[in-house]
């Protein structure tokens, strides 16, 4: 009978090698002494070589050398051996596996992270745009929406990728709005608005709601100047009894872009150029104008930024706007669209460009100081809150889309209805704890209000919260005192960095029974927040789309409206601002492109700017819309600064009064008293601070000197009477600078008696006392008459009739 075939026995050498191979493939135990590694088995070889290497260092031979002063002065070379192979120092045996991602094995003894920077330089020439994951981006202009006019979708990973990275670019300073000032105050409702909204601040006439307001520039860093040409942030935190509402706006009613997808691009373009980090807090450079000249939807905003609105006299004389269209919702769930306006009691006033440049060097804290001093002195800044209200049907008939943040709703179409006032009456106790740590989020909203589908607003709702989490160290920034509400807080959020609240019990979820179901959802019946069900009329072509509504393609009608609504003086200032900014651009093609765009807004403006740049007018830029809708309003006087003079008072104005030994003290003090009685802040300036010897023996003290407070820091000027004083001032060159800057900046000047000689010596004003003086120049021998006429002149703010370009003085 034949024997059954069997598997031949393994060779003895193979049998002996198996334990060594197996032991080398475990990570949680091993033999007392590794067997010799079989040839060709890397794992066993590594185990053997590791054992050999470790055995070569049976103890720390350097340990004895760690003690004693002599050893401390001459430490020994650290004990080391050379491993038998590179298998010992490797992290993994699989490093032999290569790919386009992991590359190859690390070079022996090398550290490529200290190699030349070629290893990390990026050149995107000829390359398509991608996400941070390398996914090519088909559309970098629009966020993903439910229809062209629908809400932005959470699934838009491209938008989130872009905004989240942008939000985390700087720590801990704000990326934008880093330079800010703030104050406490209150909002008082004029009347209840039950037909419009259930929002807490508007529930009763006279209702008081605490507020904290932060003003800021956009472009500059925390240490930059206040008087830069820039849009200003105007953010109001209402501490209502139904939660915090943040109305986060600007001092201009429109913005540069229509979709949040473009916000990082805008800020990157306007910030200092990344290769040399210049210029600081300025838009007058290549990258900004390169970007906006390729974004015609920015034209309307450019008109505002190149106007005097971009260089406000003070925060107290600056308008504020909510920018976006929001919704108000009443108790029946009915909603209307609303736009918010803050109108200052003291009028809307600005600096001249020459003045702003000089002030930035003399006092970069000019606006911050003004706000602080007004509140400390009791000249409390005050604004009236007005709203424009319109329905969906009315919005559908406009020639523009109310979801477009580059458009206003002209007051001729929808008047502004005053509904309350805001007064700032208390300065912060600590700048860091309050002004720096305050966190504004457009997502902070209360029952009775709701969002529109504005795609720029949608991005802000996400971005602001994300930014604050990084800047303030975690998700509990709402517990910082300045951010905490006055309404009670109850939810199931727990832990996280810097948590302050200590919650009782073991329940942190809903629904629950162990805590009796608490905290429970309020529901609509208990005034819980509910979103408006029908956001906008349904006219979308498809459910999800990256596109803008057709009316977003009209870019120039409202830019033209703004320019045509300005006075000739303001139009000249806009042209001069474009001239200055574009003269700083080093690439001629960018200037030409911007001029081509301006031709679509105003031929007159484009011609003025071209002449100022010594350039021929290019052909108009092709428009994005074949047939632009006809605008309802062609001129809106409300858009001019001259339409907003304020209440006619001079409260808070800073007025300088020159003095020197020999001055007639009585007349100077009489004017001083008259100005102070009107709420102004007069200051006496002499060649040196301290006592001034008067001709009539009246006690007089100079609280500033001619050198430490330049004349352009003040709103008006008083020249004194007294022959000896006038002669002393004529020998001081600062005097001429005071007079010429005040005159050039079109401010009011009062010359008392022999003070007329100072005007004549400076070459301004009037040649003789019998001639009619220039506008805003008051010449008087009698202090009482002079003070009355001077106060009337100061109340006009400026006298642009005497302005020239270039300046004659």
XYZ file of N, CA and C in Angstrom, residues 7-139:
399
model
N 3.476 16.975 3.714
C 4.271 18.197 3.474
C 5.648 17.974 4.024
N 6.652 18.266 3.209
C 8.019 18.041 3.693
C 8.306 18.924 4.890
N 9.011 18.465 5.850
C 9.320 19.275 7.035
C 10.149 20.505 6.674
N 9.873 21.661 7.370
C 10.633 22.888 7.097
C 12.067 22.676 7.494
N 12.893 23.454 6.807
C 14.307 23.371 7.127
C 14.540 23.882 8.552
N 15.518 23.285 9.201
C 15.762 23.664 10.591
C 16.132 25.136 10.726
N 16.843 25.703 9.742
C 17.226 27.111 9.835
C 16.006 28.010 9.779
N 15.018 27.651 8.941
C 13.791 28.451 8.853
C 12.994 28.345 10.139
N 12.969 27.154 10.703
C 12.230 26.978 11.951
C 12.840 27.813 13.072
N 14.152 27.903 13.095
C 14.819 28.671 14.139
C 14.579 30.178 13.985
N 14.371 30.652 12.763
C 14.221 32.093 12.532
C 12.814 32.600 12.813
N 11.851 31.717 12.841
C 10.450 32.161 12.991
C 10.201 32.911 14.295
N 10.675 32.439 15.459
C 10.430 33.203 16.696
C 10.998 34.621 16.654
N 12.161 34.766 16.071
C 12.775 36.095 15.994
C 11.934 37.017 15.121
N 11.443 36.472 14.017
C 10.610 37.288 13.126
C 9.304 37.687 13.827
N 8.694 36.721 14.503
C 7.417 37.001 15.157
C 7.584 38.022 16.288
N 8.643 37.819 17.091
C 8.869 38.743 18.207
C 9.078 40.161 17.715
N 9.741 40.310 16.594
C 10.037 41.643 16.060
C 8.804 42.340 15.516
N 7.714 41.609 15.364
C 6.487 42.189 14.796
C 5.454 42.555 15.856
N 5.841 42.534 17.114
C 4.952 42.937 18.212
C 5.449 44.240 18.823
N 4.502 44.998 19.400
C 4.863 46.280 20.007
C 4.598 46.330 21.499
N 4.161 45.228 22.094
C 3.787 45.295 23.503
C 4.510 44.297 24.387
N 5.479 43.553 23.892
C 6.264 42.650 24.721
C 7.397 42.115 23.861
N 8.269 41.313 24.417
C 9.364 40.764 23.637
C 10.157 39.759 24.431
N 11.036 39.015 23.783
C 11.852 38.012 24.464
C 12.865 38.659 25.390
N 13.390 37.828 26.312
C 14.394 38.338 27.246
C 15.644 38.783 26.508
N 15.972 38.094 25.449
C 17.111 38.484 24.619
C 16.780 38.126 23.178
N 16.807 39.072 22.292
C 16.441 38.787 20.906
C 17.373 37.747 20.287
N 16.775 36.893 19.474
C 17.566 35.931 18.707
C 18.301 36.655 17.590
N 19.365 36.086 17.092
C 20.053 36.702 15.953
C 19.067 36.902 14.802
N 19.170 38.025 14.166
C 18.224 38.353 13.099
C 18.522 37.516 11.873
N 17.503 36.876 11.326
C 17.703 36.147 10.082
C 17.980 37.120 8.937
N 18.706 36.693 7.986
C 19.063 37.546 6.854
C 17.806 37.997 6.116
N 17.773 39.265 5.781
C 16.686 39.767 4.953
C 15.441 40.183 5.696
N 15.381 40.034 7.006
C 14.172 40.413 7.746
C 14.451 41.721 8.492
N 13.866 42.809 7.991
C 14.158 44.128 8.519
C 13.661 44.295 9.945
N 12.499 43.721 10.265
C 11.949 43.884 11.608
C 12.848 43.239 12.649
N 13.280 42.011 12.369
C 14.153 41.320 13.306
C 15.507 42.019 13.394
N 15.970 42.485 12.261
C 17.260 43.190 12.252
C 17.162 44.454 13.120
N 16.033 45.173 13.009
C 15.883 46.387 13.824
C 15.884 46.029 15.305
N 15.159 44.948 15.686
C 15.120 44.563 17.090
C 16.523 44.254 17.588
N 17.270 43.544 16.779
C 18.635 43.170 17.184
C 19.515 44.407 17.291
N 19.405 45.311 16.321
C 20.253 46.504 16.321
C 19.879 47.469 17.449
N 18.581 47.525 17.777
C 18.165 48.363 18.897
C 18.746 47.825 20.196
N 18.694 46.517 20.346
C 19.278 45.892 21.535
C 20.776 46.173 21.607
N 21.468 46.025 20.488
C 22.912 46.267 20.459
C 23.216 47.714 20.830
N 22.426 48.650 20.274
C 22.659 50.077 20.538
C 22.412 50.392 22.010
N 21.322 49.903 22.547
C 21.007 50.175 23.941
C 22.027 49.556 24.880
N 22.492 48.370 24.522
C 23.461 47.685 25.376
C 24.792 48.411 25.403
N 25.067 49.171 24.368
C 26.327 49.909 24.312
C 26.341 51.081 25.291
N 25.211 51.377 25.877
C 25.120 52.475 26.857
C 24.560 51.910 28.160
N 25.366 51.145 28.892
C 24.846 50.468 30.092
C 24.521 51.413 31.244
N 25.105 52.604 31.235
C 24.779 53.587 32.271
C 25.084 54.968 31.695
N 24.684 55.995 32.428
C 24.884 57.374 31.996
C 26.267 57.825 32.421
N 27.191 57.767 31.511
C 28.579 58.108 31.828
C 28.754 59.593 32.082
N 27.798 60.402 31.668
C 27.898 61.857 31.874
C 27.360 62.296 33.238
N 26.737 61.385 33.967
C 26.026 61.798 35.174
C 26.960 62.422 36.196
N 28.138 61.808 36.377
C 29.063 62.344 37.377
C 29.502 63.758 37.016
N 29.517 64.065 35.721
C 29.963 65.391 35.285
C 28.916 66.471 35.441
N 27.766 66.138 35.979
C 26.724 67.150 36.165
C 26.908 67.931 37.460
N 27.896 67.557 38.283
C 28.011 68.128 39.619
C 29.328 68.867 39.769
N 29.310 69.921 40.558
C 30.531 70.659 40.840
C 30.711 71.827 39.902
N 31.326 72.909 40.465
C 31.500 74.131 39.689
C 32.415 73.920 38.497
N 33.491 73.129 38.690
C 34.451 72.926 37.595
C 33.778 72.245 36.407
N 32.978 71.216 36.702
C 32.266 70.538 35.619
C 31.252 71.466 34.947
N 30.675 72.380 35.752
C 29.722 73.314 35.182
C 30.349 74.272 34.196
N 31.625 74.566 34.377
C 32.315 75.473 33.453
C 32.796 74.769 32.202
N 32.945 73.441 32.251
C 33.454 72.712 31.081
C 32.690 71.411 30.932
N 31.405 71.478 30.527
C 30.616 70.249 30.386
C 31.179 69.329 29.318
N 31.023 68.030 29.564
C 31.555 67.026 28.644
C 30.629 66.832 27.438
N 31.190 66.265 26.414
C 30.380 65.864 25.258
C 29.425 64.773 25.704
N 28.198 64.837 25.273
C 27.224 63.847 25.671
C 27.588 62.448 25.193
N 27.307 61.470 26.034
C 27.597 60.074 25.716
C 26.766 59.641 24.510
N 27.370 59.009 23.558
C 26.632 58.558 22.385
C 27.402 57.439 21.690
N 26.655 56.653 20.912
C 27.253 55.598 20.092
C 26.630 55.671 18.710
N 27.262 55.049 17.783
C 26.724 54.990 16.425
C 25.954 53.689 16.264
N 24.673 53.741 15.958
C 23.891 52.512 15.800
C 24.437 51.649 14.651
N 24.202 50.366 14.719
C 24.678 49.481 13.649
C 24.015 49.766 12.302
N 22.812 50.311 12.339
C 22.121 50.585 11.076
C 21.136 51.737 11.281
N 20.593 52.286 10.171
C 19.617 53.371 10.246
C 18.242 52.863 10.669
N 18.105 51.538 10.750
C 16.830 50.987 11.221
C 16.536 51.424 12.656
N 17.577 51.663 13.452
C 17.417 52.015 14.856
C 16.763 53.392 15.003
N 17.152 54.341 14.199
C 16.699 55.723 14.368
C 15.437 56.040 13.575
N 14.967 55.124 12.780
C 13.767 55.375 12.003
C 12.502 55.277 12.845
N 11.465 56.006 12.456
C 10.180 55.916 13.149
C 9.452 54.648 12.763
N 9.625 54.230 11.539
C 8.836 53.119 11.009
C 9.604 52.391 9.928
N 9.386 51.078 9.876
C 9.985 50.300 8.787
C 9.359 50.632 7.443
N 8.154 51.184 7.507
C 7.458 51.451 6.249
C 7.959 52.709 5.551
N 9.016 53.352 6.092
C 9.528 54.536 5.422
C 10.132 54.192 4.063
N 10.299 52.934 3.836
C 10.780 52.537 2.503
C 9.693 52.706 1.450
N 8.423 52.805 1.892
C 7.329 53.019 0.946
C 7.270 54.506 0.584
N 7.337 54.829 -0.661
C 7.376 56.222 -1.101
C 6.100 56.584 -1.860
N 5.847 57.884 -1.888
C 4.732 58.395 -2.689
C 4.991 59.866 -2.971
N 4.119 60.458 -3.783
C 4.282 61.884 -4.080
C 4.005 62.751 -2.865
N 3.344 62.184 -1.835
C 3.088 62.934 -0.617
C 4.206 62.754 0.393
N 4.545 61.524 0.770
C 5.527 61.304 1.837
C 6.959 61.419 1.345
N 7.155 61.343 0.034
C 8.515 61.421 -0.482
C 9.302 60.166 -0.170
N 10.585 60.348 0.163
C 11.454 59.207 0.434
C 11.950 59.257 1.865
N 12.887 58.379 2.177
C 13.444 58.328 3.519
C 14.226 59.611 3.811
N 14.194 60.046 5.082
C 14.923 61.256 5.463
C 16.410 61.082 5.219
N 17.054 62.140 4.731
C 18.496 62.088 4.500
C 19.219 61.973 5.836
N 20.277 61.152 5.878
C 20.983 60.893 7.123
C 21.622 62.163 7.667
N 21.337 62.455 8.961
C 21.938 63.617 9.615
C 21.440 64.954 9.092
N 20.339 64.940 8.395
C 19.862 66.181 7.786
C 18.612 66.728 8.456
N 18.364 68.031 8.281
C 17.143 68.690 8.748
C 16.724 69.694 7.684
N 15.891 69.286 6.760
C 15.528 70.190 5.656
C 14.738 71.416 6.088
N 14.257 71.451 7.344
C 13.502 72.641 7.762
C 14.396 73.864 7.906
N 15.724 73.655 7.965
C 16.633 74.798 8.023
C 17.346 75.005 6.699
N 16.870 74.329 5.674
C 17.410 74.538 4.339
C 16.936 75.895 3.815
N 17.486 76.371 2.693
C 17.017 77.644 2.133
C 15.499 77.657 1.952
N 14.926 78.837 1.974
C 13.475 78.991 1.938
C 12.846 78.570 0.619
N 13.655 78.141 -0.308
C 13.093 77.610 -1.564
C 12.095 76.489 -1.290
N 12.305 75.768 -0.198
C 11.465 74.603 0.087
C 10.021 75.002 0.377
N 9.780 76.263 0.796
C 8.423 76.674 1.140
C 7.917 77.844 0.307
N 8.710 78.286 -0.629
C 8.227 79.379 -1.470
C 7.142 78.878 -2.407
N 6.116 79.708 -2.566
C 4.987 79.355 -3.420
C 4.884 80.355 -4.556
N 4.822 79.880 -5.759
C 4.594 80.730 -6.919
C 3.338 80.237 -7.618
N 2.306 81.060 -7.639
C 1.027 80.642 -8.197
C 0.837 81.042 -9.657
N 1.905 81.449 -10.299
C 1.788 81.853 -11.706
C 1.226 80.717 -12.549
N 0.165 81.016 -13.279
C -0.421 80.038 -14.176
C -1.177 78.921 -13.504
N -1.437 79.054 -12.199
C -2.078 77.982 -11.451
C -3.532 78.328 -11.124
N -4.422 77.357 -11.163
C -5.817 77.625 -10.795
C -5.970 77.779 -9.286
N -7.017 78.476 -8.872
C -7.334 78.687 -7.467
C -7.840 77.386 -6.851
N -7.419 77.106 -5.600
C -7.862 75.893 -4.908
C -8.221 76.226 -3.462
N -8.884 75.283 -2.805
C -9.079 75.373 -1.361
C -7.784 74.974 -0.668
N -7.767 75.041 0.667
C -6.588 74.596 1.408
C -6.382 73.093 1.316
N -7.365 72.384 0.792
C -7.223 70.955 0.568
C -6.828 70.646 -0.874
N -6.538 71.678 -1.656
C -6.105 71.477 -3.025
C -7.227 71.259 -4.019
N -8.473 71.463 -3.604
C -9.611 71.280 -4.504
C -9.760 72.535 -5.351
N -9.810 72.368 -6.655
C -9.930 73.528 -7.533
C -11.290 74.201 -7.358
N -11.256 75.541 -7.296
C -12.466 76.333 -7.055
C -13.009 76.835 -8.378
N -14.228 76.426 -8.696
C -14.837 76.840 -9.955
C -15.357 78.269 -9.895
N -15.852 78.701 -8.735
C -16.459 80.027 -8.603
C -15.976 80.650 -7.300
